[in-house]
Structures are given as C-alpha cells and as structure tokens.
C-alpha cells in the first residue's frame, strides 16, 4: 500500500466512527478547533511566515502572496467561521420523507454523510480549515491536498484540527493532509477509488481540467466562471452600468465576476460610453468586437479566444448583439455554466432569459457577484458547482451529504 | 468529428429544444411512442426475431435469450409503461424554494433537466424504451448504446421513438442509438465530455467496472448487488427462513437478490437446517464457512472469493457470526452498498443495524427484494444507484433532473 492508500484507509475507518457520532460530539470538535486556532495563533503565524518568505523568494506574484498570507484578523475570522459552522443545524439524520407502502413496509429517506471527501486546492490556507470543518459537521472524513506554497501553514492547521478532534474522542484521521505536494500525489488522489467517495477541486481552470480529465473517483467540478452580463434593448442603462461595474470590478479574481459584456445594438451607442466611463475608474481594459471598437476608441480588438477566457483581472470583453436570442446563443457557446445576468425592463425577455440560459445561477437585473453560499442563505460554502450532477451552484453543508433508504418491515417478502 | 461526436452534438442541440418544451408536448411525444409500439408490433417482432435467431446461433445461454426476447405481451407492457411515465407529474419547472433575501433579491431553486444522458446497457431491448421515455419526460436527450445482441430490436424501437417525437414537433435527435456496437463505441461514449452530462451503465459487474475505470464524463454507478441477510440471535426464525428464501429464490438474477446469509452463532444450529430445507425446494447450492458446513452436510466449503461474489444464480454463501457487530463488519468489508437486511426482534439491534450499515437500502425484517422504484413508490426507475453522489438507491424521474438558481433583482450590486 502506498502512503496515500494508507491515508485513505485510515480516513475510511475514521469516517465510520465520525458518521455515527452525534451532533454534540461533532460540535464539540468544531469548538475545540475554533479555540485552538486562537490559542495557537503564534504557531500558525510562524509557519505561515515560512511559506510567505519562500513565496517571495520564488517570485510568487503579489495577488498570490496576499491569498497565502495569514494575519491575526484572518485567523480570528477563520475561528469565527468554524463557530458559525458549529451553529448550523446538522444536516444528517433527518428523514426527509417516510411513508407506509400498501404492503405495510415503512420506507424513509434519511440524510447521511457522503463518506470520505478529497479536496485539492491551491495557495489559500484558510481553505484548509473552512473546507475541513464543513466536511466534519456533515459527518465526513476529509483528505486535504493543498498547494506546496502553503504547506507549512496547512500542516500546522491540520495538526491543530487533528489534536482538536482527538480531544473530543474522535479519530485523528477524520482530517488529514497529504504530505507529498508534488503533482504525483494529486494524480494519485484522483484515482483513489475504494477510499474516496468524492473529490472536489478548488482552484483555477488548469487544476479543474486536470482533475476532470484524470479522476477515476466521482468529482464535483467547481468554480470556472466565464460569466456574462447582457444589456437588453429595453434596459435601465444607469442600472446596467452599475451592474457591469460591480460584476467586473468589485473583485475581479473570483469566479462570479463578469468577463464579457453583451450589449443590444439599439442601445450600444448610448450605453457603451457610459459603461466605459464607469469601468475606466478601475482602469479596466476593454476588448471589443468591431462594432464596440467603432463606438469606443479605447477598446482594443477582441480575438475569438477572448470570448472563452476567464480573465480574473481588470479586463472585459465586449460584444454588440442583435437580439436577446443572439446573447443567449453566445452564452450557450462560450459560458461555463456559472452565473449569467440580463439587465432588462421587459417582462417577457426577462422570463425567457431565465428559462433559456443553462447556468447554475441566472440573474435578472442584478450583479453576477451574488453567486455565493452566504449570499444565497446557505451559510458557508465548499465551492460553486458548475456541473449538473449532485449539486449545482453554491454548495453548502447539505450538498456534502447523501441519503439512504431505511425500511421497517414485519416479515414482508415479495 | 467522429460519428459519435456528431451524435453528441445533435443530442445537445435537441436537448435545448426539449428542455424548453412544455409538459403537454412531452406527454404527446410519449403517447405517440406508446401508440407506435402497438401499431408497429409486427416490425418489432420481426426485428427481434433476427436478434433471437442470431443469439441462438451464437450459443447465447437461455437466460439471456429470455431477456432478449420480445412478445406481444412484452410490447404491450412496454407501451403501458410509457403511458405510466406520461401520467407522472413533470419534475421540471418546479421551484423548490424561493425566498427574499435581506437585500431584496428573490432567489429560487428550480428543477431543470440534467441535459444529455448516455445509457450503456446489455441485451434487454425493453431498456431502450423504458430508459429513453423516462429521460424524455424529464426533458433530457438520450444517447442509447445497447448490446450488439439486441441491435435489430433496438434499432427499430429507436426509429419508432424518433418518428414519434418528430410527429409532435420535437427534434429526432432527442433519442438516438449508437450504431456501432463494438467496445470501441462504448469507450468513446465514456469520454464524450462536452456532450454528455451523465452516463448511466446498466448491466453486469464487468460493464460497471469498465465504465467507472474509463469514464471521463460524470457517471452514476448502478446495480452491482452483493446483498446480505443477517439473522440475529433474537429473531423470529420462521420469518427469517421466509425472508432468506424470498431474497434468494424469488428472482436470483436481479441485483437486489441476496447472495450471503449471515447467522448468529446462538441460533445457527436451530436455524440453518430450517433455512436449508426452504432453500432446497429451489435447489440452492450452499457454500458455507466451516461452522456452517459442520451443521449442514449439504453445504460445500466457501472460499474467500465467495464473500465477494454476486452469483445472480441459485447459489448462497452462508457464514456464522458471533455478533451483530461482526455481521455489520462483514457487510462493510464485502457488501456493494446496495441492499442489506437484518431479521431481529430486538429494538436496539434493529436501530443499530439501520444506522451502522452503509448501503442504499437497509431493511429490518423484510426481504432485500423490495429495492425497486415502483416498490418504493417512485414510479418507473432508470436503475439503482450504488454510489453516494447525486442519487442513491432506486433512481426515479426526479433523479434525472438537476437544478438552477433563478434570481429576480431590482438593480442590486454587491
């Protein structure tokens, strides 16, 4: 057995104990984690300091250094997040429907934990705690495979969580960190059938693609967001300008940020200069279709590739379209099924857009930036699913469960 | 583009039309299919005759010839099944919860079709119609890849369904059959990313394993059933004998049939001869652990492999255990997560078994044979999922849907 297979086996065994644990014991584990985060703050900052120093030495770009860096405030936020998860209702154990069949069998559908969940992620150490505690609350063991850039931070955070779960009588292997951070270990995790019930990749398009391509275990695809805002012929143009500005500029690096603006031809000449003025405040680079470039001198010509790119940056592709139908077609051809918005005052166009656009979240007259577990009222989220199986959109704690049928009989045979 | 990629592309385009179709139009398509099954009975029987003749020539065993064979009665049953699907409520379009968030956004979670569903199956032509119509009702396009043994039958059935959907104004590509029945086409279907939203294999353990090993598209694993009946120390032994007889003998070839009997040591000497007498009526071969063989002279010694085998036949593995805990451990080590039963009069043992056994369906005092869509009140089923993601246990029409969030705004930005 390889090191990872042993880790998988231990997680599977731990999961049998954890899934049978009561809500009180699981909440006690989470409380212990929150307390340890605060108590061991100095250790965490010291380990994180090593990662940040190494990152700077290796020339990591500033945005990544920022994601990697922990501060007292960020640690306190993590602890607060863990306490919020403890306060959630336990999704497991709920019997969703139970009915007596004509033959007298009483059949109920009970929510249970998913099993062992693998998470592959990149340079954000807060994911280590956020993801693990959400999994634990739903009764799942978790195997974390973080990026090498955050290894020291992740290691101290994982050990702290192991100590905490052990302190309330649960197996340490409820949470574990893959110690090998080479590509080899990621590939091995993707094929750990028999141990992993589901693998969730959290990261950029390259990571997601690699996992979807190579995984033999069930995967929940997350996060790639090539999102559009379509400004209809009948639209409140001031509202439209505010929405595209927010969707692009409020946080360009995240998956629910807009990457392409589609504008109906009849309003393009009026709307585009107004939108461009808004976007200019954040120095957004505009890459336009020929019609856009004719209206906006500051726009550079877009290539075909631009329509398929998640910039994650202050860049926006802009295209003029002849109808809502053309916008919907463009989204179908280029969107990633994440978040799509229309700005319109027309009732029928709004309803048609909601029906016809195939994405996790479809908006009328609002920014795509709201696609998020807490904005949707789900509490913390483990990621945003862009696939249709199992879960779609922000995945909260309910999406980390499965079900089983329980059947009470009196000797029935068929 | 390969032939299968073109077929995938056509299905994807058809699905955009189909998912937007109203319930009335989908029901009209199903009615047209049911009518055509009856009207074209002679064509179907003629095509099926070719398959059956070829099967006999190729020495297909009798059980398979039986599965392959269509009769007037079976065609009428298929048509009746299609009409029942038409009568189901349409699962799509339902908004499961819709609430106003503090910022005024109205967010609803709407059931939508899954997309394009691939089904790989073996020699049963009725699956062609059962599976396709269930997919259609939920607004999904379907690509069928049946076994070569049933090719003529499948082809006439698929053409008939295409004519029917076309007759109500839906694209023919809503349903299509893969024309190549070599292993090559199955492998290509498993990797048809970008076109297939989910692949469901229906068949024996070998097929399921091949799909899980090779697929790059999301898969729902179905049907492998290594099911157990555990007879507790405190059990109504007459009830237990009736349950194991039913679980083993009522239809040994299906996935919810029992393969192993576990018996508590304190009742083994009393129970096993009674059970063996029941099972002898169907000439069941018993493969026992040493203790079983000491009690039952007719039992042959079981090997380690027997505990992991889905016989699908009149063979039963028998093992004496020292406790319910040992039975639960055996099931965890050897079960396939399908259906597991305990026979007991003890309340606490029953509740513990229900909690601790990790399977799609866990029974107290009833036969495992009830794991079935219609027995569970779900209507027709597309298969029985033995995985934990997306669906578990019998998958009815609801399991052939996904969801999307629809958000009504008034200009909200974040």
PDB file of C-alpha atoms in Angstrom, chain B residues 58-315:
ATOM      1  CA  UNK B  58     -24.089 -17.813 -31.306  1.00  0.00           C
ATOM      2  CA  UNK B  59     -24.963 -20.076 -28.375  1.00  0.00           C
ATOM      3  CA  UNK B  60     -26.302 -17.365 -26.067  1.00  0.00           C
ATOM      4  CA  UNK B  61     -27.408 -19.032 -22.836  1.00  0.00           C
ATOM      5  CA  UNK B  62     -31.113 -19.474 -22.264  1.00  0.00           C
ATOM      6  CA  UNK B  63     -31.429 -16.797 -19.542  1.00  0.00           C
ATOM      7  CA  UNK B  64     -30.021 -14.226 -21.958  1.00  0.00           C
ATOM      8  CA  UNK B  65     -32.250 -15.420 -24.811  1.00  0.00           C
ATOM      9  CA  UNK B  66     -35.175 -14.914 -22.466  1.00  0.00           C
ATOM     10  CA  UNK B  67     -34.120 -11.329 -21.646  1.00  0.00           C
ATOM     11  CA  UNK B  68     -33.627 -10.637 -25.333  1.00  0.00           C
ATOM     12  CA  UNK B  69     -36.975 -11.988 -26.488  1.00  0.00           C
ATOM     13  CA  UNK B  70     -39.944  -9.679 -27.096  1.00  0.00           C
ATOM     14  CA  UNK B  71     -43.512 -10.958 -27.302  1.00  0.00           C
ATOM     15  CA  UNK B  72     -46.863  -9.276 -27.939  1.00  0.00           C
ATOM     16  CA  UNK B  73     -47.365  -9.226 -24.186  1.00  0.00           C
ATOM     17  CA  UNK B  74     -43.971  -7.645 -23.525  1.00  0.00           C
ATOM     18  CA  UNK B  75     -44.543  -4.993 -26.188  1.00  0.00           C
ATOM     19  CA  UNK B  76     -47.949  -4.206 -24.694  1.00  0.00           C
ATOM     20  CA  UNK B  77     -46.267  -3.945 -21.271  1.00  0.00           C
ATOM     21  CA  UNK B  78     -43.711  -1.532 -22.714  1.00  0.00           C
ATOM     22  CA  UNK B  79     -46.478   0.646 -24.167  1.00  0.00           C
ATOM     23  CA  UNK B  80     -48.289   0.561 -20.832  1.00  0.00           C
ATOM     24  CA  UNK B  81     -45.048   1.578 -19.089  1.00  0.00           C
ATOM     25  CA  UNK B  82     -44.672   4.545 -21.442  1.00  0.00           C
ATOM     26  CA  UNK B  83     -48.236   5.660 -20.690  1.00  0.00           C
ATOM     27  CA  UNK B  84     -47.490   5.457 -16.978  1.00  0.00           C
ATOM     28  CA  UNK B  85     -44.472   7.733 -17.469  1.00  0.00           C
ATOM     29  CA  UNK B  86     -46.694  10.152 -19.388  1.00  0.00           C
ATOM     30  CA  UNK B  87     -49.038  10.187 -16.385  1.00  0.00           C
ATOM     31  CA  UNK B  88     -46.229  11.093 -13.923  1.00  0.00           C
ATOM     32  CA  UNK B  89     -46.042  14.708 -12.819  1.00  0.00           C
ATOM     33  CA  UNK B  90     -43.346  16.598 -14.738  1.00  0.00           C
ATOM     34  CA  UNK B  91     -40.469  17.076 -12.277  1.00  0.00           C
ATOM     35  CA  UNK B  92     -39.008  20.052 -14.143  1.00  0.00           C
ATOM     36  CA  UNK B  93     -40.074  23.650 -13.698  1.00  0.00           C
ATOM     37  CA  UNK B  94     -40.853  23.191 -10.024  1.00  0.00           C
ATOM     38  CA  UNK B  95     -39.266  25.920  -7.888  1.00  0.00           C
ATOM     39  CA  UNK B  96     -38.379  24.139  -4.674  1.00  0.00           C
ATOM     40  CA  UNK B  97     -37.798  27.096  -2.503  1.00  0.00           C
ATOM     41  CA  UNK B  98     -37.940  30.742  -3.257  1.00  0.00           C
ATOM     42  CA  UNK B  99     -37.157  33.389  -0.702  1.00  0.00           C
ATOM     43  CA  UNK B 100     -36.491  37.063  -0.433  1.00  0.00           C
ATOM     44  CA  UNK B 101     -33.031  37.793   0.891  1.00  0.00           C
ATOM     45  CA  UNK B 102     -32.309  40.758   3.182  1.00  0.00           C
ATOM     46  CA  UNK B 103     -31.012  42.735   0.179  1.00  0.00           C
ATOM     47  CA  UNK B 104     -34.308  42.243  -1.670  1.00  0.00           C
ATOM     48  CA  UNK B 105     -33.068  39.645  -4.148  1.00  0.00           C
ATOM     49  CA  UNK B 106     -35.654  36.925  -4.709  1.00  0.00           C
ATOM     50  CA  UNK B 107     -33.769  33.638  -5.083  1.00  0.00           C
ATOM     51  CA  UNK B 108     -35.442  30.397  -6.137  1.00  0.00           C
ATOM     52  CA  UNK B 109     -34.096  26.904  -6.813  1.00  0.00           C
ATOM     53  CA  UNK B 110     -35.714  25.494  -9.895  1.00  0.00           C
ATOM     54  CA  UNK B 111     -35.681  21.872 -11.065  1.00  0.00           C
ATOM     55  CA  UNK B 112     -34.364  21.583 -14.615  1.00  0.00           C
ATOM     56  CA  UNK B 113     -33.417  18.732 -16.899  1.00  0.00           C
ATOM     57  CA  UNK B 114     -29.984  17.148 -16.498  1.00  0.00           C
ATOM     58  CA  UNK B 115     -29.058  17.547 -20.154  1.00  0.00           C
ATOM     59  CA  UNK B 116     -27.821  14.743 -22.375  1.00  0.00           C
ATOM     60  CA  UNK B 117     -27.873  11.326 -20.724  1.00  0.00           C
ATOM     61  CA  UNK B 118     -25.953   8.341 -22.067  1.00  0.00           C
ATOM     62  CA  UNK B 119     -27.113   4.835 -21.209  1.00  0.00           C
ATOM     63  CA  UNK B 120     -24.908   1.801 -21.806  1.00  0.00           C
ATOM     64  CA  UNK B 121     -26.748  -1.473 -21.412  1.00  0.00           C
ATOM     65  CA  UNK B 122     -26.691  -5.067 -22.428  1.00  0.00           C
ATOM     66  CA  UNK B 123     -29.135  -7.493 -24.022  1.00  0.00           C
ATOM     67  CA  UNK B 124     -32.568  -6.221 -22.872  1.00  0.00           C
ATOM     68  CA  UNK B 125     -34.382  -4.308 -25.619  1.00  0.00           C
ATOM     69  CA  UNK B 126     -37.111  -3.117 -23.238  1.00  0.00           C
ATOM     70  CA  UNK B 127     -34.457  -0.884 -21.591  1.00  0.00           C
ATOM     71  CA  UNK B 128     -34.326   1.033 -24.888  1.00  0.00           C
ATOM     72  CA  UNK B 129     -37.891   2.251 -24.427  1.00  0.00           C
ATOM     73  CA  UNK B 130     -38.078   2.336 -20.602  1.00  0.00           C
ATOM     74  CA  UNK B 131     -34.912   4.389 -20.214  1.00  0.00           C
ATOM     75  CA  UNK B 132     -35.488   6.698 -23.155  1.00  0.00           C
ATOM     76  CA  UNK B 133     -39.030   7.644 -22.173  1.00  0.00           C
ATOM     77  CA  UNK B 134     -38.073   8.349 -18.561  1.00  0.00           C
ATOM     78  CA  UNK B 135     -35.267  10.622 -19.816  1.00  0.00           C
ATOM     79  CA  UNK B 136     -37.593  12.388 -22.278  1.00  0.00           C
ATOM     80  CA  UNK B 137     -40.244  13.071 -19.643  1.00  0.00           C
ATOM     81  CA  UNK B 138     -37.635  14.876 -17.532  1.00  0.00           C
ATOM     82  CA  UNK B 139     -36.591  16.937 -20.569  1.00  0.00           C
ATOM     83  CA  UNK B 140     -33.337  15.109 -21.273  1.00  0.00           C
ATOM     84  CA  UNK B 141     -31.982  13.973 -24.619  1.00  0.00           C
ATOM     85  CA  UNK B 142     -30.699  10.418 -24.511  1.00  0.00           C
ATOM     86  CA  UNK B 143     -27.991   8.522 -26.354  1.00  0.00           C
ATOM     87  CA  UNK B 144     -28.544   4.785 -26.113  1.00  0.00           C
ATOM     88  CA  UNK B 145     -25.764   2.300 -26.535  1.00  0.00           C
ATOM     89  CA  UNK B 146     -27.332  -1.149 -26.312  1.00  0.00           C
ATOM     90  CA  UNK B 147     -25.650  -4.517 -26.672  1.00  0.00           C
ATOM     91  CA  UNK B 148     -24.946  -5.949 -30.099  1.00  0.00           C
ATOM     92  CA  UNK B 149     -27.191  -8.968 -29.327  1.00  0.00           C
ATOM     93  CA  UNK B 150     -30.251  -6.691 -29.401  1.00  0.00           C
ATOM     94  CA  UNK B 151     -29.184  -4.371 -32.191  1.00  0.00           C
ATOM     95  CA  UNK B 152     -32.022  -5.060 -34.658  1.00  0.00           C
ATOM     96  CA  UNK B 153     -34.648  -4.755 -31.930  1.00  0.00           C
ATOM     97  CA  UNK B 154     -33.086  -1.593 -30.510  1.00  0.00           C
ATOM     98  CA  UNK B 155     -32.841  -0.025 -33.932  1.00  0.00           C
ATOM     99  CA  UNK B 156     -36.498  -0.482 -34.773  1.00  0.00           C
ATOM    100  CA  UNK B 157     -37.510   0.730 -31.303  1.00  0.00           C
ATOM    101  CA  UNK B 158     -35.293   3.804 -31.540  1.00  0.00           C
ATOM    102  CA  UNK B 159     -36.502   4.702 -35.043  1.00  0.00           C
ATOM    103  CA  UNK B 160     -40.080   4.370 -33.848  1.00  0.00           C
ATOM    104  CA  UNK B 161     -39.356   6.741 -30.943  1.00  0.00           C
ATOM    105  CA  UNK B 162     -37.630   9.225 -33.267  1.00  0.00           C
ATOM    106  CA  UNK B 163     -40.639   9.197 -35.601  1.00  0.00           C
ATOM    107  CA  UNK B 164     -42.919   9.730 -32.616  1.00  0.00           C
ATOM    108  CA  UNK B 165     -41.017  12.708 -31.144  1.00  0.00           C
ATOM    109  CA  UNK B 166     -40.792  14.223 -34.611  1.00  0.00           C
ATOM    110  CA  UNK B 167     -44.543  13.801 -35.089  1.00  0.00           C
ATOM    111  CA  UNK B 168     -45.167  16.181 -32.179  1.00  0.00           C
ATOM    112  CA  UNK B 169     -42.617  18.727 -33.380  1.00  0.00           C
ATOM    113  CA  UNK B 170     -39.557  17.744 -31.344  1.00  0.00           C
ATOM    114  CA  UNK B 171     -36.144  17.024 -32.890  1.00  0.00           C
ATOM    115  CA  UNK B 172     -35.424  13.380 -33.813  1.00  0.00           C
ATOM    116  CA  UNK B 173     -32.061  13.675 -32.022  1.00  0.00           C
ATOM    117  CA  UNK B 174     -33.874  13.750 -28.662  1.00  0.00           C
ATOM    118  CA  UNK B 175     -33.347   9.973 -28.809  1.00  0.00           C
ATOM    119  CA  UNK B 176     -30.628   8.185 -30.692  1.00  0.00           C
ATOM    120  CA  UNK B 177     -28.962   4.803 -30.784  1.00  0.00           C
ATOM    121  CA  UNK B 178     -25.222   4.342 -31.194  1.00  0.00           C
ATOM    122  CA  UNK B 179     -24.923   2.409 -34.436  1.00  0.00           C
ATOM    123  CA  UNK B 180     -21.522   0.927 -33.709  1.00  0.00           C
ATOM    124  CA  UNK B 181     -21.873  -1.840 -31.099  1.00  0.00           C
ATOM    125  CA  UNK B 182     -18.180  -2.633 -30.711  1.00  0.00           C
ATOM    126  CA  UNK B 183     -16.278  -1.999 -27.496  1.00  0.00           C
ATOM    127  CA  UNK B 184     -14.720   0.986 -29.268  1.00  0.00           C
ATOM    128  CA  UNK B 185     -18.021   2.899 -29.292  1.00  0.00           C
ATOM    129  CA  UNK B 186     -18.612   2.182 -25.601  1.00  0.00           C
ATOM    130  CA  UNK B 187     -15.174   3.562 -24.778  1.00  0.00           C
ATOM    131  CA  UNK B 188     -15.769   6.609 -26.920  1.00  0.00           C
ATOM    132  CA  UNK B 189     -19.096   7.275 -25.208  1.00  0.00           C
ATOM    133  CA  UNK B 190     -17.386   7.167 -21.797  1.00  0.00           C
ATOM    134  CA  UNK B 191     -15.104  10.008 -22.854  1.00  0.00           C
ATOM    135  CA  UNK B 192     -17.625  12.175 -24.716  1.00  0.00           C
ATOM    136  CA  UNK B 193     -17.025  15.199 -22.476  1.00  0.00           C
ATOM    137  CA  UNK B 194     -18.661  18.390 -23.653  1.00  0.00           C
ATOM    138  CA  UNK B 195     -21.716  16.496 -24.921  1.00  0.00           C
ATOM    139  CA  UNK B 196     -22.722  14.009 -22.219  1.00  0.00           C
ATOM    140  CA  UNK B 197     -23.862  15.390 -18.872  1.00  0.00           C
ATOM    141  CA  UNK B 198     -24.106  11.964 -17.282  1.00  0.00           C
ATOM    142  CA  UNK B 199     -23.529   8.352 -18.237  1.00  0.00           C
ATOM    143  CA  UNK B 200     -25.510   5.537 -16.630  1.00  0.00           C
ATOM    144  CA  UNK B 201     -24.297   1.987 -17.164  1.00  0.00           C
ATOM    145  CA  UNK B 202     -26.893  -0.751 -16.688  1.00  0.00           C
ATOM    146  CA  UNK B 203     -25.565  -4.263 -16.671  1.00  0.00           C
ATOM    147  CA  UNK B 204     -23.257  -6.724 -15.003  1.00  0.00           C
ATOM    148  CA  UNK B 205     -20.293  -6.049 -12.745  1.00  0.00           C
ATOM    149  CA  UNK B 206     -17.843  -6.162 -15.668  1.00  0.00           C
ATOM    150  CA  UNK B 207     -19.622  -3.382 -17.563  1.00  0.00           C
ATOM    151  CA  UNK B 208     -19.972  -1.202 -14.474  1.00  0.00           C
ATOM    152  CA  UNK B 209     -16.296  -1.637 -13.608  1.00  0.00           C
ATOM    153  CA  UNK B 210     -15.207  -0.775 -17.155  1.00  0.00           C
ATOM    154  CA  UNK B 211     -17.291   2.402 -17.098  1.00  0.00           C
ATOM    155  CA  UNK B 212     -16.073   3.517 -13.668  1.00  0.00           C
ATOM    156  CA  UNK B 213     -12.479   2.830 -14.700  1.00  0.00           C
ATOM    157  CA  UNK B 214     -12.576   4.569 -18.064  1.00  0.00           C
ATOM    158  CA  UNK B 215     -15.209   7.268 -17.989  1.00  0.00           C
ATOM    159  CA  UNK B 216     -14.236  10.937 -18.114  1.00  0.00           C
ATOM    160  CA  UNK B 217     -17.879  12.058 -18.056  1.00  0.00           C
ATOM    161  CA  UNK B 218     -19.875  12.014 -14.795  1.00  0.00           C
ATOM    162  CA  UNK B 219     -21.162   8.507 -14.084  1.00  0.00           C
ATOM    163  CA  UNK B 220     -23.922   7.110 -11.904  1.00  0.00           C
ATOM    164  CA  UNK B 221     -22.847   3.650 -10.838  1.00  0.00           C
ATOM    165  CA  UNK B 222     -25.726   1.205 -10.731  1.00  0.00           C
ATOM    166  CA  UNK B 223     -26.788  -2.175  -9.846  1.00  0.00           C
ATOM    167  CA  UNK B 224     -23.991  -4.355  -8.530  1.00  0.00           C
ATOM    168  CA  UNK B 225     -25.691  -6.063  -5.618  1.00  0.00           C
ATOM    169  CA  UNK B 226     -23.799  -8.243  -3.186  1.00  0.00           C
ATOM    170  CA  UNK B 227     -26.660  -8.209  -0.675  1.00  0.00           C
ATOM    171  CA  UNK B 228     -26.790  -9.867   2.763  1.00  0.00           C
ATOM    172  CA  UNK B 229     -29.488 -11.122   5.096  1.00  0.00           C
ATOM    173  CA  UNK B 230     -28.353 -11.254   8.726  1.00  0.00           C
ATOM    174  CA  UNK B 231     -30.340 -13.451  11.102  1.00  0.00           C
ATOM    175  CA  UNK B 232     -29.822 -12.153  14.603  1.00  0.00           C
ATOM    176  CA  UNK B 233     -29.624 -14.127  17.852  1.00  0.00           C
ATOM    177  CA  UNK B 234     -33.062 -12.752  18.674  1.00  0.00           C
ATOM    178  CA  UNK B 235     -35.092 -13.419  15.568  1.00  0.00           C
ATOM    179  CA  UNK B 236     -38.369 -14.968  14.542  1.00  0.00           C
ATOM    180  CA  UNK B 237     -36.767 -17.935  12.796  1.00  0.00           C
ATOM    181  CA  UNK B 238     -39.804 -18.795  10.668  1.00  0.00           C
ATOM    182  CA  UNK B 239     -39.862 -15.185   9.447  1.00  0.00           C
ATOM    183  CA  UNK B 240     -36.116 -15.367   8.846  1.00  0.00           C
ATOM    184  CA  UNK B 241     -36.448 -18.545   6.769  1.00  0.00           C
ATOM    185  CA  UNK B 242     -39.210 -16.992   4.661  1.00  0.00           C
ATOM    186  CA  UNK B 243     -37.137 -13.846   4.119  1.00  0.00           C
ATOM    187  CA  UNK B 244     -33.947 -15.607   3.041  1.00  0.00           C
ATOM    188  CA  UNK B 245     -35.929 -17.933   0.769  1.00  0.00           C
ATOM    189  CA  UNK B 246     -37.588 -14.927  -0.881  1.00  0.00           C
ATOM    190  CA  UNK B 247     -34.421 -12.840  -1.031  1.00  0.00           C
ATOM    191  CA  UNK B 248     -32.520 -15.664  -2.723  1.00  0.00           C
ATOM    192  CA  UNK B 249     -35.056 -17.565  -4.793  1.00  0.00           C
ATOM    193  CA  UNK B 250     -37.783 -15.198  -5.998  1.00  0.00           C
ATOM    194  CA  UNK B 251     -35.540 -13.869  -8.783  1.00  0.00           C
ATOM    195  CA  UNK B 252     -31.878 -14.767  -8.328  1.00  0.00           C
ATOM    196  CA  UNK B 253     -30.628 -12.907 -11.435  1.00  0.00           C
ATOM    197  CA  UNK B 254     -31.533  -9.432 -10.201  1.00  0.00           C
ATOM    198  CA  UNK B 255     -29.340  -7.072  -8.208  1.00  0.00           C
ATOM    199  CA  UNK B 256     -31.499  -6.960  -5.062  1.00  0.00           C
ATOM    200  CA  UNK B 257     -31.336 -10.743  -4.567  1.00  0.00           C
ATOM    201  CA  UNK B 258     -29.378 -11.912  -1.512  1.00  0.00           C
ATOM    202  CA  UNK B 259     -26.005 -13.529  -2.045  1.00  0.00           C
ATOM    203  CA  UNK B 260     -24.869 -14.201   1.521  1.00  0.00           C
ATOM    204  CA  UNK B 261     -26.711 -15.350   4.618  1.00  0.00           C
ATOM    205  CA  UNK B 262     -25.142 -14.351   7.943  1.00  0.00           C
ATOM    206  CA  UNK B 263     -26.395 -16.202  11.009  1.00  0.00           C
ATOM    207  CA  UNK B 264     -25.763 -15.514  14.678  1.00  0.00           C
ATOM    208  CA  UNK B 265     -23.971 -18.424  16.328  1.00  0.00           C
ATOM    209  CA  UNK B 266     -26.559 -18.913  19.094  1.00  0.00           C
ATOM    210  CA  UNK B 267     -29.298 -19.715  16.556  1.00  0.00           C
ATOM    211  CA  UNK B 268     -27.195 -21.321  13.817  1.00  0.00           C
ATOM    212  CA  UNK B 269     -27.886 -24.928  14.827  1.00  0.00           C
ATOM    213  CA  UNK B 270     -31.606 -24.346  15.047  1.00  0.00           C
ATOM    214  CA  UNK B 271     -31.973 -22.017  12.088  1.00  0.00           C
ATOM    215  CA  UNK B 272     -29.702 -23.381   9.393  1.00  0.00           C
ATOM    216  CA  UNK B 273     -31.479 -26.731   8.881  1.00  0.00           C
ATOM    217  CA  UNK B 274     -34.836 -24.925   8.624  1.00  0.00           C
ATOM    218  CA  UNK B 275     -33.459 -22.398   6.126  1.00  0.00           C
ATOM    219  CA  UNK B 276     -31.697 -25.131   4.157  1.00  0.00           C
ATOM    220  CA  UNK B 277     -34.941 -27.064   3.826  1.00  0.00           C
ATOM    221  CA  UNK B 278     -36.664 -23.972   2.391  1.00  0.00           C
ATOM    222  CA  UNK B 279     -33.797 -23.271   0.003  1.00  0.00           C
ATOM    223  CA  UNK B 280     -33.623 -26.897  -1.101  1.00  0.00           C
ATOM    224  CA  UNK B 281     -37.028 -26.503  -2.770  1.00  0.00           C
ATOM    225  CA  UNK B 282     -35.279 -24.311  -5.340  1.00  0.00           C
ATOM    226  CA  UNK B 283     -32.128 -26.471  -5.364  1.00  0.00           C
ATOM    227  CA  UNK B 284     -29.999 -23.646  -3.978  1.00  0.00           C
ATOM    228  CA  UNK B 285     -26.326 -24.567  -3.683  1.00  0.00           C
ATOM    229  CA  UNK B 286     -24.964 -23.590  -0.267  1.00  0.00           C
ATOM    230  CA  UNK B 287     -21.353 -22.503   0.215  1.00  0.00           C
ATOM    231  CA  UNK B 288     -20.598 -22.344   3.891  1.00  0.00           C
ATOM    232  CA  UNK B 289     -17.980 -21.317   6.388  1.00  0.00           C
ATOM    233  CA  UNK B 290     -16.551 -24.251   8.411  1.00  0.00           C
ATOM    234  CA  UNK B 291     -19.211 -23.904  11.135  1.00  0.00           C
ATOM    235  CA  UNK B 292     -21.987 -23.904   8.548  1.00  0.00           C
ATOM    236  CA  UNK B 293     -20.526 -26.995   6.874  1.00  0.00           C
ATOM    237  CA  UNK B 294     -20.395 -28.732  10.265  1.00  0.00           C
ATOM    238  CA  UNK B 295     -24.126 -28.083  10.752  1.00  0.00           C
ATOM    239  CA  UNK B 296     -25.264 -28.662   7.154  1.00  0.00           C
ATOM    240  CA  UNK B 297     -23.789 -31.712   5.449  1.00  0.00           C
ATOM    241  CA  UNK B 298     -25.110 -30.496   2.061  1.00  0.00           C
ATOM    242  CA  UNK B 299     -23.051 -27.271   2.190  1.00  0.00           C
ATOM    243  CA  UNK B 300     -19.765 -27.097   0.300  1.00  0.00           C
ATOM    244  CA  UNK B 301     -16.851 -25.090   1.769  1.00  0.00           C
ATOM    245  CA  UNK B 302     -16.858 -21.416   0.786  1.00  0.00           C
ATOM    246  CA  UNK B 303     -13.656 -19.735  -0.391  1.00  0.00           C
ATOM    247  CA  UNK B 304     -12.710 -16.127   0.409  1.00  0.00           C
ATOM    248  CA  UNK B 305     -13.905 -15.201  -3.069  1.00  0.00           C
ATOM    249  CA  UNK B 306     -17.435 -16.362  -2.295  1.00  0.00           C
ATOM    250  CA  UNK B 307     -17.956 -13.487   0.155  1.00  0.00           C
ATOM    251  CA  UNK B 308     -17.375 -11.009  -2.661  1.00  0.00           C
ATOM    252  CA  UNK B 309     -19.375 -12.701  -5.397  1.00  0.00           C
ATOM    253  CA  UNK B 310     -22.716 -11.628  -6.837  1.00  0.00           C
ATOM    254  CA  UNK B 311     -23.825 -15.069  -8.054  1.00  0.00           C
ATOM    255  CA  UNK B 312     -27.006 -13.977  -9.803  1.00  0.00           C
ATOM    256  CA  UNK B 313     -27.935 -17.641  -9.536  1.00  0.00           C
ATOM    257  CA  UNK B 314     -29.285 -20.319  -7.181  1.00  0.00           C
ATOM    258  CA  UNK B 315     -26.166 -20.207  -5.016  1.00  0.00           C
TER     259      UNK B 315
END
